[in-house]
Amino acid sequence: MPETAVVLSEEVREALAARRPVVALESTIIAHGLPRPRNLAVAEELEALVRSGGAVPATVAVLDGVPRVGLDKAQMERVAGDTGVRKLGHRDLAPAVAAGASGATTVSATAFLAARAGIRVFATGGLGGVHREWAETQDESADLRLLAGTRVTVVCAGVKSILDVPATLQRLETLGVGVVGYGTDRFSGFYLSSSGEPVDWTVGSPAAVAAVMRAQDALGGPEAALIVANPVPEGEQLDPALHDRVLAEGLTECRERGIVGQAVTPFLLEYLMRRTDGASLEANLAAVRGNVRLAARIAAAWTGGGSAAE
Ligand code: PSU
Ligand code: MN
């Protein structure tokens, strides 16, 4: 790939060259997962949280056909405010580049571009995964396959609870993607602190995550990702009974309206937000903030070579 294929901001390039901590952030959550105009404030807040954790934020997006790692203020405003910004998974990158299009990157596209740029740690809200209607639709997010072949550490609140969580965990096992619970032996449930599903491995500190990352590299083999499932604090989770009720209604409406493909996830997130009077949005934001903070500490432990930042 020619060097110009992915453009790093000067700040990100310098930080990587000096081996200072960098955290990649995705932009689909900004453009398609949160309501305007609050999404711009959130994007800026997330970058500020990375900075206060001692790391450099690198929000990823494609603008006018150029994949960018690290956005300036005007570029961030376009991602948050321009309604023509598309949703780009990994497979959409080449057509978007060729067409000169602009789009926000999902986990799959962000992880790919971050890895290309040399960034190891990436924070998001919740991963995509296997949808509950999989038997009819075969809808499984491209996030999973991409993570099976991309050596990044993804800090997330598990997978979105709109999904079939046990099936998604099974797919991650089949694909050889490592999953560790952060401070818990339960898999995080996105809007909920726990999905109720167990995880096989628990880590308790950023240094412990960095040790797993170093072991991955030392062992070699398939270049799979590491998923760090970080639960939203219980006091900030969505009420589980409200969650289950509204989600069931949203899934029915999604089916009745024939919503498929890339539109499913944004539709369900928006439906939950409306029908919980914004409570799901607050839980989603609490999860993302926690993930971004933790990612900065993991990036610091990673670049510090093990002695650094607890
Ligand atoms: N996390 C959030 N909100 C989001 C997403 C993650 O809190 O909107 C996005 C991510 O970009 C993820 C995408 O990759 O949802 C999954 O979409 P799909 O199911 O269409 O692959
Ligand atoms: Mn999908």
PDB file of N, CA, C and O in Angstrom, residues 34-103:
ATOM      1  N   LEU A  34     -25.189   8.244  17.472  1.00  0.00           N
ATOM      2  CA  LEU A  34     -25.590   9.256  18.460  1.00  0.00           C
ATOM      3  C   LEU A  34     -26.338  10.384  17.760  1.00  0.00           C
ATOM      4  O   LEU A  34     -26.067  10.688  16.603  1.00  0.00           O
ATOM      5  N   PRO A  35     -27.265  11.025  18.471  1.00  0.00           N
ATOM      6  CA  PRO A  35     -28.036  12.113  17.845  1.00  0.00           C
ATOM      7  C   PRO A  35     -27.212  13.396  17.679  1.00  0.00           C
ATOM      8  O   PRO A  35     -26.357  13.701  18.507  1.00  0.00           O
ATOM      9  N   ARG A  36     -27.480  14.118  16.583  1.00  0.00           N
ATOM     10  CA  ARG A  36     -26.903  15.458  16.402  1.00  0.00           C
ATOM     11  C   ARG A  36     -27.689  16.449  17.246  1.00  0.00           C
ATOM     12  O   ARG A  36     -28.892  16.266  17.396  1.00  0.00           O
ATOM     13  N   PRO A  37     -27.129  17.524  17.772  1.00  0.00           N
ATOM     14  CA  PRO A  37     -25.732  17.915  17.643  1.00  0.00           C
ATOM     15  C   PRO A  37     -24.871  17.401  18.785  1.00  0.00           C
ATOM     16  O   PRO A  37     -23.686  17.685  18.838  1.00  0.00           O
ATOM     17  N   ARG A  38     -25.495  16.589  19.670  1.00  0.00           N
ATOM     18  CA  ARG A  38     -24.728  16.138  20.828  1.00  0.00           C
ATOM     19  C   ARG A  38     -23.536  15.277  20.411  1.00  0.00           C
ATOM     20  O   ARG A  38     -22.541  15.191  21.129  1.00  0.00           O
ATOM     21  N   ASN A  39     -23.665  14.623  19.242  1.00  0.00           N
ATOM     22  CA  ASN A  39     -22.586  13.729  18.806  1.00  0.00           C
ATOM     23  C   ASN A  39     -21.238  14.450  18.699  1.00  0.00           C
ATOM     24  O   ASN A  39     -20.203  13.890  19.038  1.00  0.00           O
ATOM     25  N   LEU A  40     -21.266  15.704  18.249  1.00  0.00           N
ATOM     26  CA  LEU A  40     -19.996  16.441  18.115  1.00  0.00           C
ATOM     27  C   LEU A  40     -19.381  16.700  19.494  1.00  0.00           C
ATOM     28  O   LEU A  40     -18.172  16.510  19.695  1.00  0.00           O
ATOM     29  N   ALA A  41     -20.229  17.104  20.434  1.00  0.00           N
ATOM     30  CA  ALA A  41     -19.725  17.339  21.796  1.00  0.00           C
ATOM     31  C   ALA A  41     -19.136  16.053  22.370  1.00  0.00           C
ATOM     32  O   ALA A  41     -18.089  16.072  23.029  1.00  0.00           O
ATOM     33  N   VAL A  42     -19.796  14.918  22.090  1.00  0.00           N
ATOM     34  CA  VAL A  42     -19.292  13.638  22.594  1.00  0.00           C
ATOM     35  C   VAL A  42     -17.956  13.296  21.941  1.00  0.00           C
ATOM     36  O   VAL A  42     -17.010  12.887  22.626  1.00  0.00           O
ATOM     37  N   ALA A  43     -17.863  13.504  20.637  1.00  0.00           N
ATOM     38  CA  ALA A  43     -16.605  13.201  19.930  1.00  0.00           C
ATOM     39  C   ALA A  43     -15.457  13.995  20.550  1.00  0.00           C
ATOM     40  O   ALA A  43     -14.364  13.457  20.775  1.00  0.00           O
ATOM     41  N   GLU A  44     -15.727  15.263  20.839  1.00  0.00           N
ATOM     42  CA  GLU A  44     -14.677  16.103  21.422  1.00  0.00           C
ATOM     43  C   GLU A  44     -14.372  15.681  22.859  1.00  0.00           C
ATOM     44  O   GLU A  44     -13.214  15.661  23.287  1.00  0.00           O
ATOM     45  N   GLU A  45     -15.422  15.312  23.587  1.00  0.00           N
ATOM     46  CA  GLU A  45     -15.220  14.856  24.971  1.00  0.00           C
ATOM     47  C   GLU A  45     -14.368  13.580  25.002  1.00  0.00           C
ATOM     48  O   GLU A  45     -13.477  13.436  25.850  1.00  0.00           O
ATOM     49  N   LEU A  46     -14.652  12.657  24.072  1.00  0.00           N
ATOM     50  CA  LEU A  46     -13.895  11.395  24.065  1.00  0.00           C
ATOM     51  C   LEU A  46     -12.413  11.659  23.776  1.00  0.00           C
ATOM     52  O   LEU A  46     -11.537  11.061  24.411  1.00  0.00           O
ATOM     53  N   GLU A  47     -12.141  12.559  22.847  1.00  0.00           N
ATOM     54  CA  GLU A  47     -10.742  12.892  22.571  1.00  0.00           C
ATOM     55  C   GLU A  47     -10.083  13.515  23.813  1.00  0.00           C
ATOM     56  O   GLU A  47      -8.936  13.213  24.140  1.00  0.00           O
ATOM     57  N   ALA A  48     -10.840  14.370  24.505  1.00  0.00           N
ATOM     58  CA  ALA A  48     -10.286  15.010  25.713  1.00  0.00           C
ATOM     59  C   ALA A  48     -10.014  13.969  26.800  1.00  0.00           C
ATOM     60  O   ALA A  48      -9.009  14.069  27.530  1.00  0.00           O
ATOM     61  N   LEU A  49     -10.882  12.960  26.904  1.00  0.00           N
ATOM     62  CA  LEU A  49     -10.666  11.903  27.904  1.00  0.00           C
ATOM     63  C   LEU A  49      -9.389  11.118  27.603  1.00  0.00           C
ATOM     64  O   LEU A  49      -8.650  10.745  28.521  1.00  0.00           O
ATOM     65  N   VAL A  50      -9.147  10.860  26.329  1.00  0.00           N
ATOM     66  CA  VAL A  50      -7.903  10.168  25.950  1.00  0.00           C
ATOM     67  C   VAL A  50      -6.705  11.014  26.369  1.00  0.00           C
ATOM     68  O   VAL A  50      -5.740  10.513  26.961  1.00  0.00           O
ATOM     69  N   ARG A  51      -6.800  12.306  26.089  1.00  0.00           N
ATOM     70  CA  ARG A  51      -5.684  13.197  26.441  1.00  0.00           C
ATOM     71  C   ARG A  51      -5.460  13.247  27.951  1.00  0.00           C
ATOM     72  O   ARG A  51      -4.328  13.218  28.426  1.00  0.00           O
ATOM     73  N   SER A  52      -6.548  13.323  28.713  1.00  0.00           N
ATOM     74  CA  SER A  52      -6.324  13.408  30.157  1.00  0.00           C
ATOM     75  C   SER A  52      -5.794  12.093  30.705  1.00  0.00           C
ATOM     76  O   SER A  52      -5.231  12.058  31.798  1.00  0.00           O
ATOM     77  N   GLY A  53      -5.945  11.005  29.932  1.00  0.00           N
ATOM     78  CA  GLY A  53      -5.319   9.738  30.313  1.00  0.00           C
ATOM     79  C   GLY A  53      -3.881   9.640  29.829  1.00  0.00           C
ATOM     80  O   GLY A  53      -3.266   8.574  29.938  1.00  0.00           O
ATOM     81  N   GLY A  54      -3.349  10.716  29.264  1.00  0.00           N
ATOM     82  CA  GLY A  54      -1.944  10.728  28.874  1.00  0.00           C
ATOM     83  C   GLY A  54      -1.658  10.132  27.502  1.00  0.00           C
ATOM     84  O   GLY A  54      -0.521   9.820  27.181  1.00  0.00           O
ATOM     85  N   ALA A  55      -2.697   9.980  26.676  1.00  0.00           N
ATOM     86  CA  ALA A  55      -2.488   9.406  25.342  1.00  0.00           C
ATOM     87  C   ALA A  55      -2.992  10.382  24.269  1.00  0.00           C
ATOM     88  O   ALA A  55      -3.715  11.331  24.574  1.00  0.00           O
ATOM     89  N   VAL A  56      -2.614  10.114  23.029  1.00  0.00           N
ATOM     90  CA  VAL A  56      -3.047  10.950  21.901  1.00  0.00           C
ATOM     91  C   VAL A  56      -4.241  10.265  21.229  1.00  0.00           C
ATOM     92  O   VAL A  56      -4.162   9.081  20.894  1.00  0.00           O
ATOM     93  N   PRO A  57      -5.364  10.986  21.040  1.00  0.00           N
ATOM     94  CA  PRO A  57      -6.522  10.391  20.368  1.00  0.00           C
ATOM     95  C   PRO A  57      -6.345  10.396  18.848  1.00  0.00           C
ATOM     96  O   PRO A  57      -5.811  11.358  18.286  1.00  0.00           O
ATOM     97  N   ALA A  58      -6.810   9.325  18.211  1.00  0.00           N
ATOM     98  CA  ALA A  58      -6.747   9.231  16.750  1.00  0.00           C
ATOM     99  C   ALA A  58      -8.105   8.767  16.254  1.00  0.00           C
ATOM    100  O   ALA A  58      -8.358   7.567  16.119  1.00  0.00           O
ATOM    101  N   THR A  59      -9.005   9.727  16.027  1.00  0.00           N
ATOM    102  CA  THR A  59     -10.303   9.356  15.469  1.00  0.00           C
ATOM    103  C   THR A  59     -10.113   9.055  13.991  1.00  0.00           C
ATOM    104  O   THR A  59      -9.368   9.738  13.292  1.00  0.00           O
ATOM    105  N   VAL A  60     -10.789   7.990  13.535  1.00  0.00           N
ATOM    106  CA  VAL A  60     -10.580   7.472  12.175  1.00  0.00           C
ATOM    107  C   VAL A  60     -11.834   7.720  11.334  1.00  0.00           C
ATOM    108  O   VAL A  60     -12.956   7.507  11.805  1.00  0.00           O
ATOM    109  N   ALA A  61     -11.668   8.180  10.110  1.00  0.00           N
ATOM    110  CA  ALA A  61     -12.774   8.392   9.171  1.00  0.00           C
ATOM    111  C   ALA A  61     -12.197   8.495   7.767  1.00  0.00           C
ATOM    112  O   ALA A  61     -10.979   8.626   7.587  1.00  0.00           O
ATOM    113  N   VAL A  62     -13.073   8.450   6.764  1.00  0.00           N
ATOM    114  CA  VAL A  62     -12.666   8.675   5.377  1.00  0.00           C
ATOM    115  C   VAL A  62     -13.301   9.982   4.914  1.00  0.00           C
ATOM    116  O   VAL A  62     -14.521  10.140   5.003  1.00  0.00           O
ATOM    117  N   LEU A  63     -12.480  10.920   4.458  1.00  0.00           N
ATOM    118  CA  LEU A  63     -13.005  12.205   3.994  1.00  0.00           C
ATOM    119  C   LEU A  63     -12.557  12.445   2.552  1.00  0.00           C
ATOM    120  O   LEU A  63     -11.346  12.387   2.265  1.00  0.00           O
ATOM    121  N   ASP A  64     -13.517  12.651   1.673  1.00  0.00           N
ATOM    122  CA  ASP A  64     -13.229  12.874   0.246  1.00  0.00           C
ATOM    123  C   ASP A  64     -12.278  11.806  -0.297  1.00  0.00           C
ATOM    124  O   ASP A  64     -11.318  12.106  -1.012  1.00  0.00           O
ATOM    125  N   GLY A  65     -12.552  10.568   0.070  1.00  0.00           N
ATOM    126  CA  GLY A  65     -11.772   9.453  -0.454  1.00  0.00           C
ATOM    127  C   GLY A  65     -10.443   9.212   0.227  1.00  0.00           C
ATOM    128  O   GLY A  65      -9.697   8.321  -0.167  1.00  0.00           O
ATOM    129  N   VAL A  66     -10.135   9.983   1.263  1.00  0.00           N
ATOM    130  CA  VAL A  66      -8.855   9.822   1.967  1.00  0.00           C
ATOM    131  C   VAL A  66      -9.095   9.227   3.358  1.00  0.00           C
ATOM    132  O   VAL A  66      -9.730   9.871   4.198  1.00  0.00           O
ATOM    133  N   PRO A  67      -8.602   8.006   3.608  1.00  0.00           N
ATOM    134  CA  PRO A  67      -8.689   7.452   4.967  1.00  0.00           C
ATOM    135  C   PRO A  67      -7.776   8.229   5.900  1.00  0.00           C
ATOM    136  O   PRO A  67      -6.584   8.389   5.623  1.00  0.00           O
ATOM    137  N   ARG A  68      -8.347   8.738   6.977  1.00  0.00           N
ATOM    138  CA  ARG A  68      -7.583   9.586   7.905  1.00  0.00           C
ATOM    139  C   ARG A  68      -7.556   8.972   9.303  1.00  0.00           C
ATOM    140  O   ARG A  68      -8.570   8.496   9.794  1.00  0.00           O
ATOM    141  N   VAL A  69      -6.392   9.045   9.920  1.00  0.00           N
ATOM    142  CA  VAL A  69      -6.196   8.573  11.285  1.00  0.00           C
ATOM    143  C   VAL A  69      -5.746   9.783  12.089  1.00  0.00           C
ATOM    144  O   VAL A  69      -4.598  10.220  11.972  1.00  0.00           O
ATOM    145  N   GLY A  70      -6.670  10.343  12.882  1.00  0.00           N
ATOM    146  CA  GLY A  70      -6.394  11.617  13.546  1.00  0.00           C
ATOM    147  C   GLY A  70      -7.070  12.728  12.758  1.00  0.00           C
ATOM    148  O   GLY A  70      -6.688  13.000  11.618  1.00  0.00           O
ATOM    149  N   LEU A  71      -8.110  13.327  13.347  1.00  0.00           N
ATOM    150  CA  LEU A  71      -8.875  14.375  12.651  1.00  0.00           C
ATOM    151  C   LEU A  71      -8.654  15.717  13.330  1.00  0.00           C
ATOM    152  O   LEU A  71      -8.529  15.792  14.549  1.00  0.00           O
ATOM    153  N   ASP A  72      -8.649  16.789  12.522  1.00  0.00           N
ATOM    154  CA  ASP A  72      -8.630  18.127  13.126  1.00  0.00           C
ATOM    155  C   ASP A  72     -10.075  18.553  13.401  1.00  0.00           C
ATOM    156  O   ASP A  72     -11.028  17.808  13.117  1.00  0.00           O
ATOM    157  N   LYS A  73     -10.229  19.739  13.945  1.00  0.00           N
ATOM    158  CA  LYS A  73     -11.544  20.190  14.398  1.00  0.00           C
ATOM    159  C   LYS A  73     -12.562  20.241  13.251  1.00  0.00           C
ATOM    160  O   LYS A  73     -13.689  19.751  13.376  1.00  0.00           O
ATOM    161  N   ALA A  74     -12.139  20.797  12.126  1.00  0.00           N
ATOM    162  CA  ALA A  74     -13.052  20.936  10.982  1.00  0.00           C
ATOM    163  C   ALA A  74     -13.445  19.561  10.438  1.00  0.00           C
ATOM    164  O   ALA A  74     -14.597  19.328  10.048  1.00  0.00           O
ATOM    165  N   GLN A  75     -12.479  18.639  10.418  1.00  0.00           N
ATOM    166  CA  GLN A  75     -12.770  17.288   9.927  1.00  0.00           C
ATOM    167  C   GLN A  75     -13.751  16.575  10.860  1.00  0.00           C
ATOM    168  O   GLN A  75     -14.678  15.900  10.411  1.00  0.00           O
ATOM    169  N   MET A  76     -13.550  16.767  12.153  1.00  0.00           N
ATOM    170  CA  MET A  76     -14.463  16.161  13.126  1.00  0.00           C
ATOM    171  C   MET A  76     -15.874  16.742  12.965  1.00  0.00           C
ATOM    172  O   MET A  76     -16.867  16.014  13.034  1.00  0.00           O
ATOM    173  N   GLU A  77     -15.953  18.039  12.707  1.00  0.00           N
ATOM    174  CA  GLU A  77     -17.259  18.678  12.509  1.00  0.00           C
ATOM    175  C   GLU A  77     -17.977  18.106  11.298  1.00  0.00           C
ATOM    176  O   GLU A  77     -19.192  17.934  11.311  1.00  0.00           O
ATOM    177  N   ARG A  78     -17.223  17.782  10.255  1.00  0.00           N
ATOM    178  CA  ARG A  78     -17.849  17.180   9.072  1.00  0.00           C
ATOM    179  C   ARG A  78     -18.414  15.799   9.394  1.00  0.00           C
ATOM    180  O   ARG A  78     -19.527  15.465   9.003  1.00  0.00           O
ATOM    181  N   VAL A  79     -17.628  15.001  10.097  1.00  0.00           N
ATOM    182  CA  VAL A  79     -18.079  13.644  10.424  1.00  0.00           C
ATOM    183  C   VAL A  79     -19.361  13.703  11.259  1.00  0.00           C
ATOM    184  O   VAL A  79     -20.311  12.946  11.038  1.00  0.00           O
ATOM    185  N   ALA A  80     -19.398  14.647  12.193  1.00  0.00           N
ATOM    186  CA  ALA A  80     -20.547  14.721  13.109  1.00  0.00           C
ATOM    187  C   ALA A  80     -21.751  15.406  12.470  1.00  0.00           C
ATOM    188  O   ALA A  80     -22.899  15.064  12.772  1.00  0.00           O
ATOM    189  N   GLY A  81     -21.508  16.364  11.566  1.00  0.00           N
ATOM    190  CA  GLY A  81     -22.604  17.202  11.108  1.00  0.00           C
ATOM    191  C   GLY A  81     -23.105  16.941   9.702  1.00  0.00           C
ATOM    192  O   GLY A  81     -24.255  17.255   9.382  1.00  0.00           O
ATOM    193  N   ASP A  82     -22.287  16.355   8.856  1.00  0.00           N
ATOM    194  CA  ASP A  82     -22.646  16.182   7.450  1.00  0.00           C
ATOM    195  C   ASP A  82     -23.508  14.937   7.281  1.00  0.00           C
ATOM    196  O   ASP A  82     -23.060  13.813   7.519  1.00  0.00           O
ATOM    197  N   THR A  83     -24.762  15.132   6.851  1.00  0.00           N
ATOM    198  CA  THR A  83     -25.690  13.987   6.757  1.00  0.00           C
ATOM    199  C   THR A  83     -25.336  13.063   5.591  1.00  0.00           C
ATOM    200  O   THR A  83     -25.868  11.965   5.490  1.00  0.00           O
ATOM    201  N   GLY A  84     -24.433  13.503   4.702  1.00  0.00           N
ATOM    202  CA  GLY A  84     -24.025  12.644   3.596  1.00  0.00           C
ATOM    203  C   GLY A  84     -22.917  11.671   3.946  1.00  0.00           C
ATOM    204  O   GLY A  84     -22.500  10.869   3.109  1.00  0.00           O
ATOM    205  N   VAL A  85     -22.428  11.738   5.179  1.00  0.00           N
ATOM    206  CA  VAL A  85     -21.352  10.841   5.605  1.00  0.00           C
ATOM    207  C   VAL A  85     -21.902   9.417   5.721  1.00  0.00           C
ATOM    208  O   VAL A  85     -22.853   9.168   6.445  1.00  0.00           O
ATOM    209  N   ARG A  86     -21.307   8.501   4.984  1.00  0.00           N
ATOM    210  CA  ARG A  86     -21.807   7.124   4.944  1.00  0.00           C
ATOM    211  C   ARG A  86     -21.278   6.309   6.113  1.00  0.00           C
ATOM    212  O   ARG A  86     -20.486   6.790   6.909  1.00  0.00           O
ATOM    213  N   LYS A  87     -21.727   5.074   6.187  1.00  0.00           N
ATOM    214  CA  LYS A  87     -21.216   4.124   7.181  1.00  0.00           C
ATOM    215  C   LYS A  87     -20.320   3.136   6.433  1.00  0.00           C
ATOM    216  O   LYS A  87     -20.780   2.458   5.515  1.00  0.00           O
ATOM    217  N   LEU A  88     -19.056   3.076   6.804  1.00  0.00           N
ATOM    218  CA  LEU A  88     -18.101   2.260   6.066  1.00  0.00           C
ATOM    219  C   LEU A  88     -17.548   1.125   6.924  1.00  0.00           C
ATOM    220  O   LEU A  88     -16.862   1.368   7.913  1.00  0.00           O
ATOM    221  N   GLY A  89     -17.860  -0.091   6.522  1.00  0.00           N
ATOM    222  CA  GLY A  89     -17.167  -1.245   7.077  1.00  0.00           C
ATOM    223  C   GLY A  89     -15.862  -1.426   6.318  1.00  0.00           C
ATOM    224  O   GLY A  89     -15.573  -0.702   5.347  1.00  0.00           O
ATOM    225  N   HIS A  90     -15.102  -2.434   6.718  1.00  0.00           N
ATOM    226  CA  HIS A  90     -13.807  -2.660   6.079  1.00  0.00           C
ATOM    227  C   HIS A  90     -13.932  -2.829   4.564  1.00  0.00           C
ATOM    228  O   HIS A  90     -13.181  -2.254   3.787  1.00  0.00           O
ATOM    229  N   ARG A  91     -14.945  -3.578   4.127  1.00  0.00           N
ATOM    230  CA  ARG A  91     -15.064  -3.855   2.688  1.00  0.00           C
ATOM    231  C   ARG A  91     -15.447  -2.618   1.884  1.00  0.00           C
ATOM    232  O   ARG A  91     -15.311  -2.612   0.664  1.00  0.00           O
ATOM    233  N   ASP A  92     -15.971  -1.601   2.549  1.00  0.00           N
ATOM    234  CA  ASP A  92     -16.390  -0.383   1.850  1.00  0.00           C
ATOM    235  C   ASP A  92     -15.240   0.596   1.625  1.00  0.00           C
ATOM    236  O   ASP A  92     -15.413   1.597   0.921  1.00  0.00           O
ATOM    237  N   LEU A  93     -14.089   0.329   2.239  1.00  0.00           N
ATOM    238  CA  LEU A  93     -13.007   1.317   2.162  1.00  0.00           C
ATOM    239  C   LEU A  93     -12.535   1.532   0.727  1.00  0.00           C
ATOM    240  O   LEU A  93     -12.407   2.672   0.279  1.00  0.00           O
ATOM    241  N   ALA A  94     -12.291   0.448   0.000  1.00  0.00           N
ATOM    242  CA  ALA A  94     -11.767   0.606  -1.361  1.00  0.00           C
ATOM    243  C   ALA A  94     -12.755   1.338  -2.274  1.00  0.00           C
ATOM    244  O   ALA A  94     -12.376   2.304  -2.952  1.00  0.00           O
ATOM    245  N   PRO A  95     -14.036   0.944  -2.303  1.00  0.00           N
ATOM    246  CA  PRO A  95     -14.978   1.721  -3.127  1.00  0.00           C
ATOM    247  C   PRO A  95     -15.076   3.188  -2.700  1.00  0.00           C
ATOM    248  O   PRO A  95     -15.213   4.068  -3.557  1.00  0.00           O
ATOM    249  N   ALA A  96     -14.999   3.453  -1.393  1.00  0.00           N
ATOM    250  CA  ALA A  96     -15.096   4.844  -0.927  1.00  0.00           C
ATOM    251  C   ALA A  96     -13.880   5.645  -1.381  1.00  0.00           C
ATOM    252  O   ALA A  96     -14.006   6.793  -1.811  1.00  0.00           O
ATOM    253  N   VAL A  97     -12.709   5.027  -1.292  1.00  0.00           N
ATOM    254  CA  VAL A  97     -11.489   5.704  -1.742  1.00  0.00           C
ATOM    255  C   VAL A  97     -11.581   5.994  -3.246  1.00  0.00           C
ATOM    256  O   VAL A  97     -11.334   7.112  -3.712  1.00  0.00           O
ATOM    257  N   ALA A  98     -11.997   4.967  -4.005  1.00  0.00           N
ATOM    258  CA  ALA A  98     -12.060   5.123  -5.464  1.00  0.00           C
ATOM    259  C   ALA A  98     -13.078   6.187  -5.870  1.00  0.00           C
ATOM    260  O   ALA A  98     -12.883   6.916  -6.848  1.00  0.00           O
ATOM    261  N   ALA A  99     -14.169   6.294  -5.121  1.00  0.00           N
ATOM    262  CA  ALA A  99     -15.239   7.247  -5.467  1.00  0.00           C
ATOM    263  C   ALA A  99     -15.005   8.627  -4.870  1.00  0.00           C
ATOM    264  O   ALA A  99     -15.783   9.546  -5.124  1.00  0.00           O
ATOM    265  N   GLY A 100     -13.984   8.759  -4.034  1.00  0.00           N
ATOM    266  CA  GLY A 100     -13.769  10.047  -3.360  1.00  0.00           C
ATOM    267  C   GLY A 100     -14.847  10.349  -2.343  1.00  0.00           C
ATOM    268  O   GLY A 100     -15.132  11.507  -2.036  1.00  0.00           O
ATOM    269  N   ALA A 101     -15.452   9.296  -1.800  1.00  0.00           N
ATOM    270  CA  ALA A 101     -16.574   9.479  -0.876  1.00  0.00           C
ATOM    271  C   ALA A 101     -16.093   9.749   0.551  1.00  0.00           C
ATOM    272  O   ALA A 101     -14.924   9.555   0.875  1.00  0.00           O
ATOM    273  N   SER A 102     -17.048  10.194   1.378  1.00  0.00           N
ATOM    274  CA  SER A 102     -16.761  10.422   2.793  1.00  0.00           C
ATOM    275  C   SER A 102     -17.606   9.477   3.629  1.00  0.00           C
ATOM    276  O   SER A 102     -18.768   9.243   3.320  1.00  0.00           O
ATOM    277  N   GLY A 103     -16.998   8.945   4.689  1.00  0.00           N
ATOM    278  CA  GLY A 103     -17.759   8.041   5.538  1.00  0.00           C
ATOM    279  C   GLY A 103     -17.131   7.872   6.897  1.00  0.00           C
ATOM    280  O   GLY A 103     -15.934   8.103   7.091  1.00  0.00           O
TER     281      GLY A 103
END
